[in-house]
Structure formats: structure tokens, C-alpha cells
Amino acid sequence: MDLFTQLENANKQIPLAEIMRPKTLDEFMGQSNVVAQNSPLLNLIKSQRLFSLILWGPPGCGKTTLARLIAQNVQAQFIELSAVASGIKDIKETVDSAKQALRAGQKTILFIDEIHRYSKTQQDVLLPYLENGTLFLIGSTTENPSFQVVPALLSRVQVIRLNAINDTSMEKIIDRGFSYLEKQYQPLQYEEDVKKFIVMHSRGDARCALNMVENAYFASSYSCGTRILTIGILENITQQHNTRYSIQEHYDCASAFQKSLRGSDADAAIYYLAKMIEAGEDPRFIARRLIVCAAEDVGNADPMALNIALNAHRAAEILGFPEARIPLAQAVIYVARAPKSNTSIMAIDAALQDIRSGKDYPPPIHLRDAHYKDAAKYGFGEGYVYTHSAPDVKQQFMPVELCDRKYL
């Protein structure tokens, strides 16, 4: 009896998403870039070669399922921990079990779900056992491993990026879910757009889609031995639409927002503004991104952009959401449509680079402060011409060593 059959038989009330987990690599859908025919990972699995890896991808893309399938195909002992509920004691118990299995000729895969939640100390505990081959690690995470996994551990694993399930694969998953429920219970009739509705609202998350399938099936009306599912029923059970927004997506969305503003695409900028608002971003964070763009990308091509961005920040502080969305949108449209000039940031960064590279020179003698008793003794201020009195007189303002340097 394999792992999946054990899970299915353990509890007849387990969620449909658990029941429908693929039981073979052939059934595993939506990740053709990873497990396609002759793909490196598939070839390694078929050759019984194990290596430690981290599966990085959004919720419901198949990370846990793929880990279980790898273990099943290489006939390894599979120990599953959740980083939320486990710690160093659990890791050490797993190591003891792995050593026993190794003496019997069996390899061990330790699967750690949400590995990014482990502390640095907890992650470091794994290092010697990966190094000496006591066990192999498969970690799963929704967060970018480059930011959430310690470098020492990251250097010992291969990161594999999984994508959100594409629409075509999602439709097949939904069909399988409905077919299973019909075989177990009663036939089902549903409107043509039901499947499209589930695909759209699941946003590439197979678990979410199958939960929706299960809830929709049992929420459907029942007549003459057949269940009837309508869009209206689905809309009622999905009233709360949660925008997916991980820590990584927080940064990705802010980046896309600023780049859309810079690229003068007001529609895209408004879309990312809406996404950030719906995800619960602090309006002051959004306004700060707007201020940066107004100064960095619009600059003196339209100085009013900075004033409008600053006023939007102030308005957002005063109003809060939901009203703050209006002045923010107003400012976003203005900044996106404004002419662009990055002269300010290019000039200041070039000057900073000069100073940091050693071109750190004092001002010319005639420009130095002369408002104290001994200044004249050193010649400070001598020869300076008050510009308003003699605007046509040419003076050297740059340090002598940089007299020909231009930043604009």
C-alpha cells in the first residue's frame, strides 16, 4: 500500500484536494517545465539519483505532492515536518531514524514544509547531515529562498521553481474533482461558465480550486437524483476574494508599480495600485513609492509631480482607506502621464560615486566659510565675488581638481 492510499483510507472525510493528489508522476500536471519527458529532474528520479532541493512556488502548485512522488519513485523513507510546528528536537529524531534506515540500505528524504519559517539556527542544524549523506532534504517554500534560506544551506541544495497551475491544467484538475464526486455521490449538472469561474478565482492554486469544487458540489441544489450547480451558488460561497500577496509579491508588486509609472503606463500603474490596496498595503507605503518616482523619474521635466505625490501622501494619512484610494489614484495617473527625466538621480549618483571612489576634495579657498575671526588669516573667502552684485563675473565653484567635471 503506497503513501497516497494510506492517506485516503485513513479518513473518509479528508478534503477532496487531499484525495485528488496525483499518485504518479504521469498524473502530476501543471509543471511541464520541471517534470517533462527527459527533463533533468525526471531523469534523476528515474535513475534513482537523489539530491537535496528546495521547491519554490505559490500555494497549491504541487510542492508537497512532488516531494511525495519523488520519495515514492526512489523508494526512500519519507519523513514530513512542518516548519510551523517542528523544531531542532524533531530534526534530531529524524536523523536517528535516517541512520537506522541507512544501515538497512534505505535512503531518507526529510520534507520540510514552509522551510522559510525555520530560524537560522534550525536551518544550520541540517547542514552536517546533508553534507555526510545521512539524509536528503526537500524543502518547500512560497517565499524566495534567496532571502529566506541561509546561504550555507542554500549552497547545498538545488532550487527548483514551480509555477502557478496554468488554466488548461486547472480545467483538467477541476474535471477530475467533479468526476470523483459524481462517482461517489450523485450526478451533477453545471452551467458552462462554472469551470471558468473556478479557474479564475483559484488563481493557479489547485488546492483552492478543489476546495471550491467540493464546496460548490455540496452547496448545489438537488432535484430528481441530480445536483444542479449555478454561477450564483459559486458567487455566494466565494464572497470573500482574498488577493494572494506574499512577502515576495509585496516587493514584486511595488517594483512593477514603480516601473509602470516610469514607463508612462497609467493603466498598469492603476492596476498595481489596486492590487496593493486590495492586499492591505499601508497607503503611506504606496505614497512613498509614488514620491520616489516623482522625484527620480519625472524630476524637473515636471516639478509639479513631486508636489502632487507629496500631497497624495498627506491626503492618504488624513483619510485612510477606503477614501485614500482616490487621491492616490489621482496622483498615480498624473505621475504616470507626466514627462520623464532622470537627470536628478543620475547627477547625484555620479557625484556620490566620485566622492566614494576617492575624489573627495575640499571647496576652493574663495568659497570657504569666512564668518569667523581667524578666517582671513587663512585666506578663506578671499576673492569671492557676490554673484548678485556681479552676475557676469565667472568664478570657479567646483574643487580645482574637478574643474571640468560635469554631472548634468
Coordinates of C-alpha atoms in Angstrom, one line a residue:
M1 CA 0.0 0.0 0.0
D2 CA 1.6 3.3 -1.1
L3 CA 1.6 6.6 0.8
F4 CA -1.4 8.0 -1.1
T5 CA -3.6 5.0 -0.5
Q6 CA -2.8 5.1 3.2
L7 CA -3.8 8.8 3.4
E8 CA -7.1 8.1 1.5
N9 CA -8.1 5.2 3.7
A10 CA -7.1 6.8 7.0
N11 CA -10.1 9.1 7.0
K12 CA -13.0 9.1 4.6
Q13 CA -13.7 12.7 5.5
I14 CA -10.4 14.1 4.3
P15 CA -10.7 17.0 1.9
L16 CA -11.1 16.4 -1.8
A17 CA -7.8 18.2 -2.5
E18 CA -6.0 15.6 -0.5
I19 CA -7.9 12.7 -2.1
M20 CA -7.1 14.0 -5.6
R21 CA -3.4 14.4 -5.1
P22 CA -1.6 12.8 -8.1
K23 CA -0.4 9.3 -7.3
T24 CA 2.1 9.0 -10.1
L25 CA 4.3 11.4 -11.9
D26 CA 2.2 10.9 -15.1
E27 CA -0.8 12.4 -13.2
F28 CA 1.2 15.4 -12.0
M29 CA 0.0 18.4 -14.0
G30 CA 0.9 22.0 -14.5
Q31 CA 4.7 21.7 -14.1
S32 CA 5.8 20.5 -17.5
N33 CA 8.9 22.7 -17.3
V34 CA 10.0 20.5 -14.3
V35 CA 8.8 17.0 -14.9
A36 CA 8.5 16.9 -18.7
Q37 CA 9.8 13.9 -20.6
N38 CA 13.7 13.9 -20.5
S39 CA 13.7 16.9 -18.0
P40 CA 16.8 16.8 -15.7
L41 CA 14.7 16.2 -12.6
L42 CA 12.7 13.4 -14.1
N43 CA 15.8 11.7 -15.4
L44 CA 17.4 11.9 -12.0
I45 CA 14.4 10.4 -10.4
K46 CA 14.3 7.6 -12.9
S47 CA 18.0 6.9 -12.4
Q48 CA 17.3 6.6 -8.6
R49 CA 19.7 9.5 -8.0
L50 CA 18.8 11.7 -5.0
F51 CA 19.9 15.2 -4.3
S52 CA 18.7 17.8 -1.8
L53 CA 16.4 20.5 -3.2
I54 CA 14.0 23.3 -2.3
L55 CA 10.8 23.6 -4.2
W56 CA 9.8 27.2 -4.5
G57 CA 6.4 28.2 -5.8
P58 CA 3.0 29.7 -5.0
P59 CA 0.4 27.9 -2.8
G60 CA -1.3 24.9 -4.4
C61 CA 1.2 24.4 -7.2
G62 CA 2.2 20.8 -6.2
K63 CA 5.3 21.2 -4.0
T64 CA 4.2 18.7 -1.3
T65 CA 2.9 16.3 -4.0
L66 CA 6.1 16.4 -6.0
A67 CA 8.1 15.7 -2.9
R68 CA 6.0 12.6 -2.1
L69 CA 6.2 11.4 -5.6
I70 CA 10.0 11.7 -5.6
A71 CA 10.2 9.6 -2.4
Q72 CA 7.8 7.0 -3.8
N73 CA 9.8 6.7 -7.1
V74 CA 13.1 6.3 -5.4
Q75 CA 11.7 4.1 -2.6
A76 CA 13.1 6.3 0.1
Q77 CA 11.8 6.6 3.7
F78 CA 9.8 9.8 3.7
I79 CA 9.6 11.9 6.8
E80 CA 7.4 15.0 6.7
L81 CA 7.8 18.0 9.1
S82 CA 6.1 21.4 9.1
A83 CA 8.4 24.3 10.0
V84 CA 5.5 25.9 11.8
A85 CA 5.1 23.1 14.3
S86 CA 8.5 21.4 14.5
G87 CA 12.0 22.2 15.8
I88 CA 15.5 21.0 16.4
K89 CA 14.3 18.1 18.5
D90 CA 12.2 16.8 15.6
I91 CA 15.1 17.2 13.2
K92 CA 17.4 15.1 15.5
E93 CA 14.7 12.4 15.8
T94 CA 14.6 12.3 12.0
V95 CA 18.4 12.0 11.8
D96 CA 18.2 9.0 14.2
S97 CA 15.6 7.4 12.0
A98 CA 17.6 8.1 8.9
K99 CA 20.7 6.5 10.4
Q100 CA 18.7 3.3 11.2
A101 CA 17.2 3.3 7.6
L102 CA 20.7 3.8 6.1
R103 CA 22.0 0.8 8.0
A104 CA 19.3 -1.2 6.3
G105 CA 20.2 0.2 2.9
Q106 CA 17.3 2.7 2.6
K107 CA 17.7 6.4 1.9
T108 CA 15.7 9.0 3.8
I109 CA 14.1 12.1 2.5
L110 CA 13.2 14.8 5.0
F111 CA 10.5 17.0 3.7
I112 CA 10.1 20.4 5.5
D113 CA 7.1 22.3 4.6
E114 CA 7.3 26.1 4.8
I115 CA 11.1 25.8 5.4
H116 CA 11.4 29.6 5.3
R117 CA 9.8 29.7 8.7
Y118 CA 12.8 27.9 10.3
S119 CA 15.2 30.1 12.2
K120 CA 18.9 30.4 11.1
T121 CA 19.8 28.0 14.0
Q122 CA 17.2 25.4 12.9
Q123 CA 18.4 25.6 9.3
D124 CA 22.0 25.3 10.4
V125 CA 21.3 22.0 12.3
L126 CA 20.6 20.3 8.9
L127 CA 24.0 21.1 7.4
P128 CA 26.2 18.3 8.6
Y129 CA 23.6 15.6 7.8
L130 CA 23.2 16.8 4.2
E131 CA 27.0 17.0 4.0
N132 CA 27.6 13.4 5.1
G133 CA 24.6 11.9 3.3
T134 CA 22.7 10.9 6.3
L135 CA 19.5 12.2 4.7
F136 CA 18.3 14.2 1.7
L137 CA 16.3 17.4 2.2
I138 CA 13.3 18.6 0.2
G139 CA 12.1 21.9 1.4
S140 CA 9.1 23.8 0.2
T141 CA 8.5 27.5 0.4
T142 CA 6.3 30.2 -1.0
E143 CA 9.0 32.8 -0.4
N144 CA 12.1 33.5 -2.4
P145 CA 14.8 31.2 -1.0
S146 CA 17.5 33.8 -1.7
F147 CA 16.0 35.9 1.0
Q148 CA 14.6 33.3 3.4
V149 CA 17.1 30.4 3.4
V150 CA 20.6 30.8 5.0
P151 CA 23.4 30.9 2.4
A152 CA 25.1 27.8 3.9
L153 CA 22.0 25.7 3.4
L154 CA 21.2 27.3 0.0
S155 CA 24.7 26.3 -1.3
R156 CA 23.9 22.6 -0.5
V157 CA 20.6 22.4 -2.3
Q158 CA 19.2 22.8 -5.8
V159 CA 16.3 25.4 -6.0
I160 CA 13.5 24.3 -8.4
R161 CA 11.0 26.9 -9.3
L162 CA 7.4 25.7 -9.7
N163 CA 4.8 27.9 -11.4
A164 CA 1.1 28.5 -10.6
I165 CA -1.0 25.9 -12.3
N166 CA -1.9 27.1 -15.8
D167 CA -5.6 27.3 -16.9
T168 CA -5.5 24.3 -19.2
S169 CA -4.2 22.0 -16.4
M170 CA -6.5 23.6 -13.9
E171 CA -9.5 22.7 -16.0
K172 CA -8.4 19.1 -16.1
I173 CA -8.0 19.1 -12.3
I174 CA -11.5 20.6 -11.9
D175 CA -12.9 17.9 -14.2
R176 CA -11.3 15.2 -12.2
G177 CA -12.6 16.6 -9.0
F178 CA -16.2 16.8 -10.2
S179 CA -15.9 13.3 -11.8
Y180 CA -14.8 11.8 -8.5
L181 CA -17.6 13.4 -6.6
E182 CA -20.2 12.2 -9.1
K183 CA -18.9 8.7 -8.8
Q184 CA -19.1 8.8 -5.0
Y185 CA -22.4 10.6 -4.8
Q186 CA -24.9 11.9 -7.4
P187 CA -24.6 13.1 -11.0
L188 CA -24.0 16.8 -11.4
Q189 CA -25.2 19.4 -14.0
Y190 CA -23.5 22.8 -14.1
E191 CA -23.6 25.9 -16.2
E192 CA -20.9 26.3 -18.9
D193 CA -19.2 29.2 -17.1
V194 CA -18.8 27.3 -13.8
K195 CA -15.4 25.9 -14.7
K196 CA -14.1 29.2 -15.9
F197 CA -15.3 30.9 -12.7
I198 CA -13.4 28.3 -10.6
V199 CA -10.2 28.7 -12.7
M200 CA -10.3 32.5 -12.4
H201 CA -10.9 32.5 -8.7
S202 CA -8.4 29.8 -7.8
R203 CA -5.6 31.9 -9.4
G204 CA -3.4 28.9 -10.2
D205 CA -3.9 27.2 -6.8
A206 CA -5.0 23.6 -7.3
R207 CA -5.9 23.2 -3.6
C208 CA -8.1 26.2 -3.7
A209 CA -9.8 25.0 -6.9
L210 CA -10.6 21.6 -5.5
N211 CA -11.8 23.1 -2.2
M212 CA -14.1 25.2 -4.3
V213 CA -15.2 22.2 -6.4
E214 CA -16.0 20.3 -3.2
N215 CA -17.9 23.2 -1.5
A216 CA -19.8 24.0 -4.7
Y217 CA -20.8 20.4 -5.2
F218 CA -22.3 20.0 -1.8
A219 CA -23.8 23.5 -1.9
S220 CA -25.6 22.8 -5.2
S221 CA -29.3 22.3 -5.4
Y222 CA -30.7 18.7 -5.6
S223 CA -33.6 17.6 -7.8
C224 CA -34.7 14.3 -9.2
G225 CA -31.5 12.5 -8.4
T226 CA -29.2 15.2 -9.9
R227 CA -27.3 18.1 -8.4
I228 CA -27.6 21.5 -10.1
L229 CA -24.7 23.9 -9.8
T230 CA -25.0 27.5 -11.0
I231 CA -22.8 30.6 -11.1
G232 CA -25.0 32.1 -8.4
I233 CA -24.1 29.4 -6.0
L234 CA -20.4 29.8 -6.6
E235 CA -20.7 33.5 -6.1
N236 CA -22.3 33.0 -2.8
I237 CA -19.6 30.7 -1.4
T238 CA -16.8 32.8 -2.7
Q239 CA -17.9 36.2 -1.5
Q240 CA -14.6 36.9 0.2
H241 CA -11.9 37.0 -2.5
N242 CA -8.5 37.1 -0.9
T243 CA -5.8 38.6 -3.0
R244 CA -2.7 36.5 -2.9
Y245 CA 0.1 38.6 -1.6
S246 CA 3.2 37.0 -0.1
I247 CA 6.2 38.9 1.1
Q248 CA 7.9 38.4 -2.2
E249 CA 4.8 39.6 -4.0
H250 CA 4.9 42.7 -1.9
Y251 CA 8.3 43.6 -3.3
D252 CA 7.4 42.4 -6.8
C253 CA 4.2 44.4 -6.9
A254 CA 6.0 47.6 -5.6
S255 CA 8.6 47.1 -8.3
A256 CA 6.1 46.7 -11.1
F257 CA 4.2 49.7 -9.8
Q258 CA 7.2 52.0 -10.0
K259 CA 8.3 50.6 -13.3
S260 CA 4.8 51.2 -14.8
L261 CA 4.9 54.8 -13.5
R262 CA 8.4 55.2 -15.1
G263 CA 7.2 53.7 -18.3
S264 CA 4.2 56.1 -18.5
D265 CA 1.7 53.2 -18.5
A266 CA -1.0 54.7 -16.3
D267 CA -3.3 51.7 -16.7
A268 CA -0.7 49.3 -15.5
A269 CA 0.2 51.6 -12.6
I270 CA -3.5 51.8 -11.6
Y271 CA -3.8 48.0 -11.7
Y272 CA -0.8 47.6 -9.4
L273 CA -2.2 50.3 -7.1
A274 CA -5.5 48.4 -6.9
K275 CA -3.6 45.1 -6.2
M276 CA -1.7 46.7 -3.3
I277 CA -4.8 48.4 -1.9
E278 CA -6.8 45.1 -2.0
A279 CA -3.9 43.2 -0.4
G280 CA -4.0 45.6 2.5
E281 CA -0.8 47.6 1.9
D282 CA -0.3 50.7 4.1
P283 CA -1.3 53.7 2.0
R284 CA 1.7 55.6 3.2
F285 CA 4.0 52.9 1.7
I286 CA 2.3 53.3 -1.6
A287 CA 2.5 57.0 -1.4
R288 CA 6.2 56.8 -0.6
R289 CA 6.8 54.8 -3.8
L290 CA 4.9 57.4 -5.7
I291 CA 7.1 60.2 -4.2
V292 CA 10.3 58.4 -5.1
C293 CA 9.1 58.0 -8.7
A294 CA 8.0 61.6 -9.0
A295 CA 11.5 62.8 -8.0
E296 CA 13.6 60.1 -9.7
D297 CA 11.7 59.5 -13.0
V298 CA 9.8 62.8 -13.6
G299 CA 12.1 65.2 -11.8
N300 CA 12.4 68.6 -13.3
A301 CA 10.6 67.6 -16.5
D302 CA 7.5 68.4 -14.4
P303 CA 8.3 69.6 -10.9
M304 CA 4.6 69.7 -10.0
A305 CA 4.6 65.9 -10.0
L306 CA 6.6 65.9 -6.7
N307 CA 4.2 68.3 -5.1
I308 CA 1.2 66.2 -6.2
A309 CA 2.8 63.0 -4.8
L310 CA 3.6 64.7 -1.5
N311 CA 0.0 65.9 -1.3
A312 CA -1.3 62.4 -2.0
H313 CA 0.9 61.1 0.9
R314 CA -0.6 63.7 3.2
A315 CA -4.1 63.0 2.0
A316 CA -3.7 59.3 2.5
E317 CA -2.5 59.9 6.1
I318 CA -5.6 62.1 6.8
L319 CA -8.2 59.9 5.1
G320 CA -7.0 56.3 5.3
F321 CA -8.7 53.7 3.3
P322 CA -11.1 53.5 1.5
E323 CA -11.1 57.2 0.7
A324 CA -7.3 57.3 0.3
R325 CA -7.6 55.3 -2.9
I326 CA -9.0 58.4 -4.7
P327 CA -6.1 60.9 -4.2
L328 CA -3.6 58.1 -4.6
A329 CA -5.2 57.2 -8.0
Q330 CA -5.2 60.9 -9.0
A331 CA -1.5 61.2 -8.2
V332 CA -0.7 57.9 -9.9
I333 CA -2.3 59.0 -13.2
Y334 CA -0.6 62.4 -13.1
V335 CA 2.9 60.9 -12.4
A336 CA 2.5 58.2 -15.0
R337 CA 1.4 60.7 -17.7
A338 CA 4.0 63.3 -16.8
P339 CA 7.1 63.8 -19.0
K340 CA 10.1 62.0 -17.7
S341 CA 13.6 63.0 -16.8
N342 CA 16.1 61.1 -14.6
T343 CA 18.6 63.9 -14.6
S344 CA 18.4 64.4 -10.8
I345 CA 19.2 60.8 -9.8
M346 CA 21.9 60.4 -12.4
A347 CA 23.6 63.7 -11.4
I348 CA 23.6 63.0 -7.6
D349 CA 24.6 59.3 -8.0
A350 CA 27.5 60.3 -10.3
A351 CA 28.7 62.9 -7.8
L352 CA 28.4 60.3 -4.9
Q353 CA 30.3 57.8 -7.0
D354 CA 33.2 60.3 -7.5
I355 CA 33.4 61.0 -3.8
R356 CA 33.2 57.3 -2.8
S357 CA 36.0 56.5 -5.3
G358 CA 38.4 58.9 -3.7
K359 CA 37.6 62.2 -5.5
D360 CA 36.8 63.8 -2.1
Y361 CA 38.2 67.3 -2.4
P362 CA 37.6 70.5 -0.3
P363 CA 35.9 73.6 -1.8
P364 CA 38.2 76.2 -3.4
I365 CA 39.7 78.7 -0.9
H366 CA 37.5 81.6 -2.0
L367 CA 34.2 79.6 -1.3
R368 CA 35.1 78.6 2.2
D369 CA 33.3 80.0 5.2
A370 CA 34.7 83.4 6.2
H371 CA 32.3 84.3 9.0
Y372 CA 34.7 83.8 11.9
K373 CA 37.6 85.7 13.4
D374 CA 40.6 83.8 12.0
A375 CA 39.2 83.1 8.5
A376 CA 41.0 86.0 6.9
K377 CA 44.3 84.7 8.4
Y378 CA 44.0 81.6 6.2
G379 CA 42.7 83.4 3.2
F380 CA 39.3 81.8 3.4
G381 CA 36.7 83.7 1.4
E382 CA 39.3 85.9 -0.3
G383 CA 38.5 86.7 -3.9
Y384 CA 34.8 85.6 -3.7
V385 CA 32.5 87.8 -5.7
Y386 CA 28.9 88.2 -4.5
T387 CA 27.0 86.9 -7.5
H388 CA 24.1 89.3 -7.3
S389 CA 26.4 92.2 -7.4
A390 CA 28.3 91.0 -10.4
P391 CA 26.4 88.3 -12.2
D392 CA 28.7 88.4 -15.2
V393 CA 31.8 87.5 -13.3
K394 CA 32.9 83.9 -13.9
Q395 CA 34.0 82.1 -10.8
Q396 CA 35.3 78.6 -10.1
F397 CA 32.8 76.8 -7.9
M398 CA 34.0 73.2 -8.3
P399 CA 37.0 71.9 -6.4
V400 CA 40.1 72.7 -8.5
E401 CA 40.8 69.0 -9.1
L402 CA 37.3 68.6 -10.7
C403 CA 37.1 71.9 -12.6
D404 CA 36.0 70.3 -15.8
R405 CA 33.7 67.6 -14.3
K406 CA 30.0 67.8 -15.4
Y407 CA 27.1 66.0 -13.7
L408 CA 24.3 67.4 -15.9

